[in-house]
GROMACS .gro file of C-alpha atoms in nm:
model
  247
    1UNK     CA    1   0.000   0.000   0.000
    2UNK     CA    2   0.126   0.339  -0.086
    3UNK     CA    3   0.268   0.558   0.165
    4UNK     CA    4   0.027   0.895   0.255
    5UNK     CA    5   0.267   1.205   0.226
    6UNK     CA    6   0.220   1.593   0.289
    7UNK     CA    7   0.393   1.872   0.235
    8UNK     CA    8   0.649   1.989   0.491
    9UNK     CA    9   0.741   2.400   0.318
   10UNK     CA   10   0.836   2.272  -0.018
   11UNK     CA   11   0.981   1.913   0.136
   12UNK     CA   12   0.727   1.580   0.050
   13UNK     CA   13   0.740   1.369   0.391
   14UNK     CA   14   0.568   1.064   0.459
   15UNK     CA   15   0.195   1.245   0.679
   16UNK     CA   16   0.322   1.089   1.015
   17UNK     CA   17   0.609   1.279   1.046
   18UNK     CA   18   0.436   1.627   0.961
   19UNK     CA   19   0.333   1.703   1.337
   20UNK     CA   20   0.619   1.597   1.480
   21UNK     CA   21   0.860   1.826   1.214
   22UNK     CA   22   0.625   2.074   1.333
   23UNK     CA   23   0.655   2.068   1.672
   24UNK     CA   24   1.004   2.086   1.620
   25UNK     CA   25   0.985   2.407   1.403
   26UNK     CA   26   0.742   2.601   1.724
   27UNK     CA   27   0.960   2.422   1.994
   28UNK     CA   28   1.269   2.585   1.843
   29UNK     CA   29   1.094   2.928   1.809
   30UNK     CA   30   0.899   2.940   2.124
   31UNK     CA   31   1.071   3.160   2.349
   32UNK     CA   32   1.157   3.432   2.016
   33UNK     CA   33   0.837   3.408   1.858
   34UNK     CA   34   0.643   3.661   1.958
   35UNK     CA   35   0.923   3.878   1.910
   36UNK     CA   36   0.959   3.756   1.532
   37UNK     CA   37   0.642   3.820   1.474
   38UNK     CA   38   0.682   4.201   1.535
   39UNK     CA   39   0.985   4.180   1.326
   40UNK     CA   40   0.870   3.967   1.018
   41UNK     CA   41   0.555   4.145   0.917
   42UNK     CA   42   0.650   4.507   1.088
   43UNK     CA   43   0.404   4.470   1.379
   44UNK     CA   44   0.127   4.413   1.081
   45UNK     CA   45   0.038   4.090   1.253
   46UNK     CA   46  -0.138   4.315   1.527
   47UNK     CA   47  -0.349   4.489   1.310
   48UNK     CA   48  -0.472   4.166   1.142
   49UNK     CA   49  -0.600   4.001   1.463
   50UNK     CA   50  -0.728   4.352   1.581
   51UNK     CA   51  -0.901   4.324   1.236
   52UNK     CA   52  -1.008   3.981   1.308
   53UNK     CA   53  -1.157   4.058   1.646
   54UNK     CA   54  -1.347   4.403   1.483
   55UNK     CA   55  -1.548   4.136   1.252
   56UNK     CA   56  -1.537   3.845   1.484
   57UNK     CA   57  -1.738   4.095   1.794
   58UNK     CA   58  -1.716   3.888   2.095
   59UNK     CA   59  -1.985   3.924   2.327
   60UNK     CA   60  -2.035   3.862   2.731
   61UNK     CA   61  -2.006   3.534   2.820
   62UNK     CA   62  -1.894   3.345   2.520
   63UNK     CA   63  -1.626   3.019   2.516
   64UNK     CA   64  -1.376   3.030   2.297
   65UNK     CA   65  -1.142   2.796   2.179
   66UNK     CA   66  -0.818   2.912   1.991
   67UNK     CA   67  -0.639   2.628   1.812
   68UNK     CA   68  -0.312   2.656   1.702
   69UNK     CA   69  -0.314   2.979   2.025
   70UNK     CA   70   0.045   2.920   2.079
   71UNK     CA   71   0.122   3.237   2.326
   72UNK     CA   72  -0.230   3.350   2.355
   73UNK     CA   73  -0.235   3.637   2.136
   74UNK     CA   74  -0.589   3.552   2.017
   75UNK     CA   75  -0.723   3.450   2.372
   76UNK     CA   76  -0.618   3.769   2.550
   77UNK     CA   77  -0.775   4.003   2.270
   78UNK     CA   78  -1.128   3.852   2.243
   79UNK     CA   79  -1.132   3.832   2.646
   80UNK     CA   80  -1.069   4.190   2.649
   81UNK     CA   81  -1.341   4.228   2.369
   82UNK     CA   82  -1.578   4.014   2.521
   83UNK     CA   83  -1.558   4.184   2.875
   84UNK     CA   84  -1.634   3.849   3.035
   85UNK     CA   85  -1.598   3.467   2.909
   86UNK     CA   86  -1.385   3.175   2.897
   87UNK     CA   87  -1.110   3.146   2.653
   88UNK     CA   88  -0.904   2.785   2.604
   89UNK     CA   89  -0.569   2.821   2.434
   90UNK     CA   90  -0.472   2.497   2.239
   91UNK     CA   91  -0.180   2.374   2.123
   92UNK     CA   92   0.021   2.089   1.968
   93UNK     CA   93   0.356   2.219   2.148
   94UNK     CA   94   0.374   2.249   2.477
   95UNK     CA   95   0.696   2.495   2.491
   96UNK     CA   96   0.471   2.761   2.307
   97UNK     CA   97   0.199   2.745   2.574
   98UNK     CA   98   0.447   2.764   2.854
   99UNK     CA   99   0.574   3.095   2.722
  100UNK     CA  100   0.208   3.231   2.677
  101UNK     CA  101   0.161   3.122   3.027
  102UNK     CA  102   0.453   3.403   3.133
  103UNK     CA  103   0.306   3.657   2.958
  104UNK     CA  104   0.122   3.959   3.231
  105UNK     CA  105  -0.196   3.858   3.051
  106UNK     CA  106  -0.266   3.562   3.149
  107UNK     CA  107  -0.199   3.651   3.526
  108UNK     CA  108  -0.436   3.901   3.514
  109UNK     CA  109  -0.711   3.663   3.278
  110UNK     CA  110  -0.592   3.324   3.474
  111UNK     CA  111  -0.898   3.241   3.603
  112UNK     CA  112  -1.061   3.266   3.235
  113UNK     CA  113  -0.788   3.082   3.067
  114UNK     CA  114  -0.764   2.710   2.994
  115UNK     CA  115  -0.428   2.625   2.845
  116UNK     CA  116  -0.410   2.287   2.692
  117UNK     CA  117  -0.166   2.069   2.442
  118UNK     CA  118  -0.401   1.905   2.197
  119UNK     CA  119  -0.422   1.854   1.797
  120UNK     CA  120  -0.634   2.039   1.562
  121UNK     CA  121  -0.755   1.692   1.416
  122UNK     CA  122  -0.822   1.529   1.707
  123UNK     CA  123  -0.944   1.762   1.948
  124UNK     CA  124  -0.942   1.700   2.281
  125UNK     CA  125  -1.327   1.841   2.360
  126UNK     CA  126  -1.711   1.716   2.374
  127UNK     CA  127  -1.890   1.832   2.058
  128UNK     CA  128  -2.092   2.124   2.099
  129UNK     CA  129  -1.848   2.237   2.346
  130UNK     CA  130  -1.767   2.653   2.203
  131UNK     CA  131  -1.929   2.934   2.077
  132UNK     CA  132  -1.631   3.063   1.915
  133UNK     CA  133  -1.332   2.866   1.709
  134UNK     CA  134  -1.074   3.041   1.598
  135UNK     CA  135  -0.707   2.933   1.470
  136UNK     CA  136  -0.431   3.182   1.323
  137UNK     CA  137  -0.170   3.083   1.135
  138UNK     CA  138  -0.203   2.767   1.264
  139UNK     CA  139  -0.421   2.568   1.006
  140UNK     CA  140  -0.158   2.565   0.728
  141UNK     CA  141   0.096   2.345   1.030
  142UNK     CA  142  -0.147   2.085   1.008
  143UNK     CA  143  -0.120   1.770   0.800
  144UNK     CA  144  -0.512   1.762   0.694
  145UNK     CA  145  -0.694   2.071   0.699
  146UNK     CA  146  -0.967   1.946   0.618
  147UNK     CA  147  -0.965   1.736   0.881
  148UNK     CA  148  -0.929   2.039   1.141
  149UNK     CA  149  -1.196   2.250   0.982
  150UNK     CA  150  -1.413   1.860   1.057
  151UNK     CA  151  -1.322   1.874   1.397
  152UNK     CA  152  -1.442   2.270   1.485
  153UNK     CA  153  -1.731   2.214   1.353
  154UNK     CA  154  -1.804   1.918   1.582
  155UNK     CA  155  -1.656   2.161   1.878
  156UNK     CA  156  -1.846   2.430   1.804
  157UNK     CA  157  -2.212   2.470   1.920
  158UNK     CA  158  -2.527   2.563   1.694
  159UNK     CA  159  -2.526   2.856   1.606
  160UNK     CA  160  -2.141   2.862   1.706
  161UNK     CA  161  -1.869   3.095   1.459
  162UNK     CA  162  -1.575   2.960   1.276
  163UNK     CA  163  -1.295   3.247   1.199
  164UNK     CA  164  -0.978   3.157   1.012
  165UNK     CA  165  -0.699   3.406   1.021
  166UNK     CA  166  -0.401   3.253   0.798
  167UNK     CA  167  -0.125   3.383   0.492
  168UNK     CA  168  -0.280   3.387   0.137
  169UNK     CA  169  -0.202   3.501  -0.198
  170UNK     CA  170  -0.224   3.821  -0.363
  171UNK     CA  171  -0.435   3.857  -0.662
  172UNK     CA  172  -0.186   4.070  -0.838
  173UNK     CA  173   0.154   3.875  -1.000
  174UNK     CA  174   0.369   4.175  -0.978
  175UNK     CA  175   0.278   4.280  -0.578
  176UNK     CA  176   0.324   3.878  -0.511
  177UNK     CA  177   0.660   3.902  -0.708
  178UNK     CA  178   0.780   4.127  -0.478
  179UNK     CA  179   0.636   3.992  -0.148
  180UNK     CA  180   0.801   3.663  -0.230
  181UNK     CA  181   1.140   3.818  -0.291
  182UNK     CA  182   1.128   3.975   0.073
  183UNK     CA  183   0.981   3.647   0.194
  184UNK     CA  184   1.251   3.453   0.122
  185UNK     CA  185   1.540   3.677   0.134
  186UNK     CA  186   1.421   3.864   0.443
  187UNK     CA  187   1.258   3.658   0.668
  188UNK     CA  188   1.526   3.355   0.696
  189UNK     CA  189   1.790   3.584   0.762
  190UNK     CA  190   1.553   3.757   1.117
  191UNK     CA  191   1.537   3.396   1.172
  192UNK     CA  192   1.940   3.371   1.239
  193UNK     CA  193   1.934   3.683   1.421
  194UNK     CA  194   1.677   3.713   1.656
  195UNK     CA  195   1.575   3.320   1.670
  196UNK     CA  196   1.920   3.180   1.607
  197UNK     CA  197   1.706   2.963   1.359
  198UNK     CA  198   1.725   2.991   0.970
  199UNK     CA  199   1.583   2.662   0.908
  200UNK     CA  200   1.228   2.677   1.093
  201UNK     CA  201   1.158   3.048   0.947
  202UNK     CA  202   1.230   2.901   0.579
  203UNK     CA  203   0.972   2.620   0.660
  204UNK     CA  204   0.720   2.925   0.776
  205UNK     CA  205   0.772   3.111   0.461
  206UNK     CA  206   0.791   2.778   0.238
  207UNK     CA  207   0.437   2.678   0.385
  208UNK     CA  208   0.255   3.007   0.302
  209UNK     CA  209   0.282   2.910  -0.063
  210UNK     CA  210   0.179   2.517  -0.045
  211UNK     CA  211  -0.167   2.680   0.136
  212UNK     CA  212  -0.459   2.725  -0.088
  213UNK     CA  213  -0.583   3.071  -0.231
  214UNK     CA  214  -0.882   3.242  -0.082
  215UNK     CA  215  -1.099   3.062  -0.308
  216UNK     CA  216  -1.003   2.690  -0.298
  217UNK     CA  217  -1.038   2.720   0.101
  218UNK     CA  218  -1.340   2.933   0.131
  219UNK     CA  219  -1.491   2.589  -0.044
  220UNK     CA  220  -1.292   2.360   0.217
  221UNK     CA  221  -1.471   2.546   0.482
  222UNK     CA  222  -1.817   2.477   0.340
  223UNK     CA  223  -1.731   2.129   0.284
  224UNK     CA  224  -1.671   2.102   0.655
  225UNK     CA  225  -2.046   2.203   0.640
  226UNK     CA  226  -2.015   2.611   0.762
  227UNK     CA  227  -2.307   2.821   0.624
  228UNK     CA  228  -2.242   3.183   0.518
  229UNK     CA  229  -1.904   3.128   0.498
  230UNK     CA  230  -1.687   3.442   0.324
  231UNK     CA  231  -1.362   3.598   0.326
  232UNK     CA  232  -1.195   3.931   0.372
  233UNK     CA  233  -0.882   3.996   0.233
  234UNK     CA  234  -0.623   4.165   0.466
  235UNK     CA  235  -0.303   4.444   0.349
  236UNK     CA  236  -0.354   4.321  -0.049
  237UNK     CA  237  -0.407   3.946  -0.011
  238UNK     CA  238  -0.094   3.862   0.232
  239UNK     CA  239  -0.325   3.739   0.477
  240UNK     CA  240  -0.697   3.689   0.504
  241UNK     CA  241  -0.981   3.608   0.727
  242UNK     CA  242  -1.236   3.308   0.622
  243UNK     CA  243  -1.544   3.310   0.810
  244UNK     CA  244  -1.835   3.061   0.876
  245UNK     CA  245  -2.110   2.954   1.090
  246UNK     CA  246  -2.238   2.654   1.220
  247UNK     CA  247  -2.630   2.642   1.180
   0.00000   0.00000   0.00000
């Protein structure tokens, strides 16, 4: 029987050894990341997941869980949005929920906070469990989407909201030209410098361009059965938001 393989960046691997060459990659990064993330996209990253949270509009009282949370960005903003709620950070590697864990946030949130190690395709909840399911940059690391977009809608309650926040592609060759030359000649390098890690930040940029366009997953997230499902692009295409609901 033939062997199932993925795509690790531009690497073909047999699928078992995705997760683990994964949590290898965030394990590496964990204690830098946040700080790379300021550096790689200029502090842009902030305004997409303030942009994320404007058309998301948490409300009193909802559960959220954030797949893929990592150091809680996600988790801290729609508590603060919501006013009052539970949030549940989940993640594959453990390092990167330790370092959320240090963060003054989740002090000051800790008795609203889950933090738990867990995989997007096999989740680790009842169904009908969340109002809210979000992952960012997070669904592209896993070895089946498709699989993950399964498994939050089974999470998620009726009625419940599905928002993806991940890289994309820009419609226009000539702006995409150029974003891949800084991509590839830019972002490797901050890896060296700040993470003392080339390889894992070539894997990042790498695995932006095996994810599908806007289109092909707006029509993965119906399959998983969302309703009203749509997508926003964010600064020209580099990133958008793919929304849906389960009803």
């Amino acid at each position: 029987m033939d062997e199932k393989t993925t795509h690790f960046g531009f690497e073909t691997i047999p699928e078992d050894q995705k997760a683990g060459k994964v949590q290898g990659v965030f394990s590496s990064v964990a204690s830098r990341y946040d700080v790379m993330n300021d550096a790689m996209s200029l502090g842009i990253h902030r305004i997409w997941k303030d942009a994320m949270m404007d058309w998301l509009a948490p409300r009193p009282g909802q559960r959220l869980l954030d797949v893929a949370g990592g150091t809680g960005d996600i988790s801290f903003r729609f508590l603060k949005r919501a006013g009052s709620g539970h949030a549940t950070v989940c993640d594959l590697t453990e390092p990167m929920l330790v370092e959320g864990r240090k963060r003054a946030e989740a002090s000051r949130m800790a008795e609203s906070l889950d933090w738990v190690v867990g995989d997007a395709m096999a989740l680790p909840f009842a169904d009908n469990s969340f109002d809210v399911y979000t992952i960012s940059f997070g669904i592209r690391n896993v070895t089946r989407p498709q699989e993950a977009l399964a498994e939050a809608y089974r999470v998620l309650k009726p009625g419940g909201r599905l928002m993806v926040l991940e890289f994309s592609k820009i419609p226009t060759p000539a702006l995409q030209w150029a974003y891949d030359r800084y991509s590839f000649n830019m972002i490797p390098a901050m890896g060296q410098v700040i993470a003392n890690d080339r390889d894992s930040y070539q894997y990042l940029v790498e695995s932006i361009r095996r994810f599908p366009d806007q289109e092909t997953f707006l029509g993965m997230v119906r399959t998983a059965g969302f309703e009203q499902a749509k997508y926003r692009n964010l600064t020209l295409g580099i990133a958008a938001l793919h929304s849906g609901w389960k009803i």
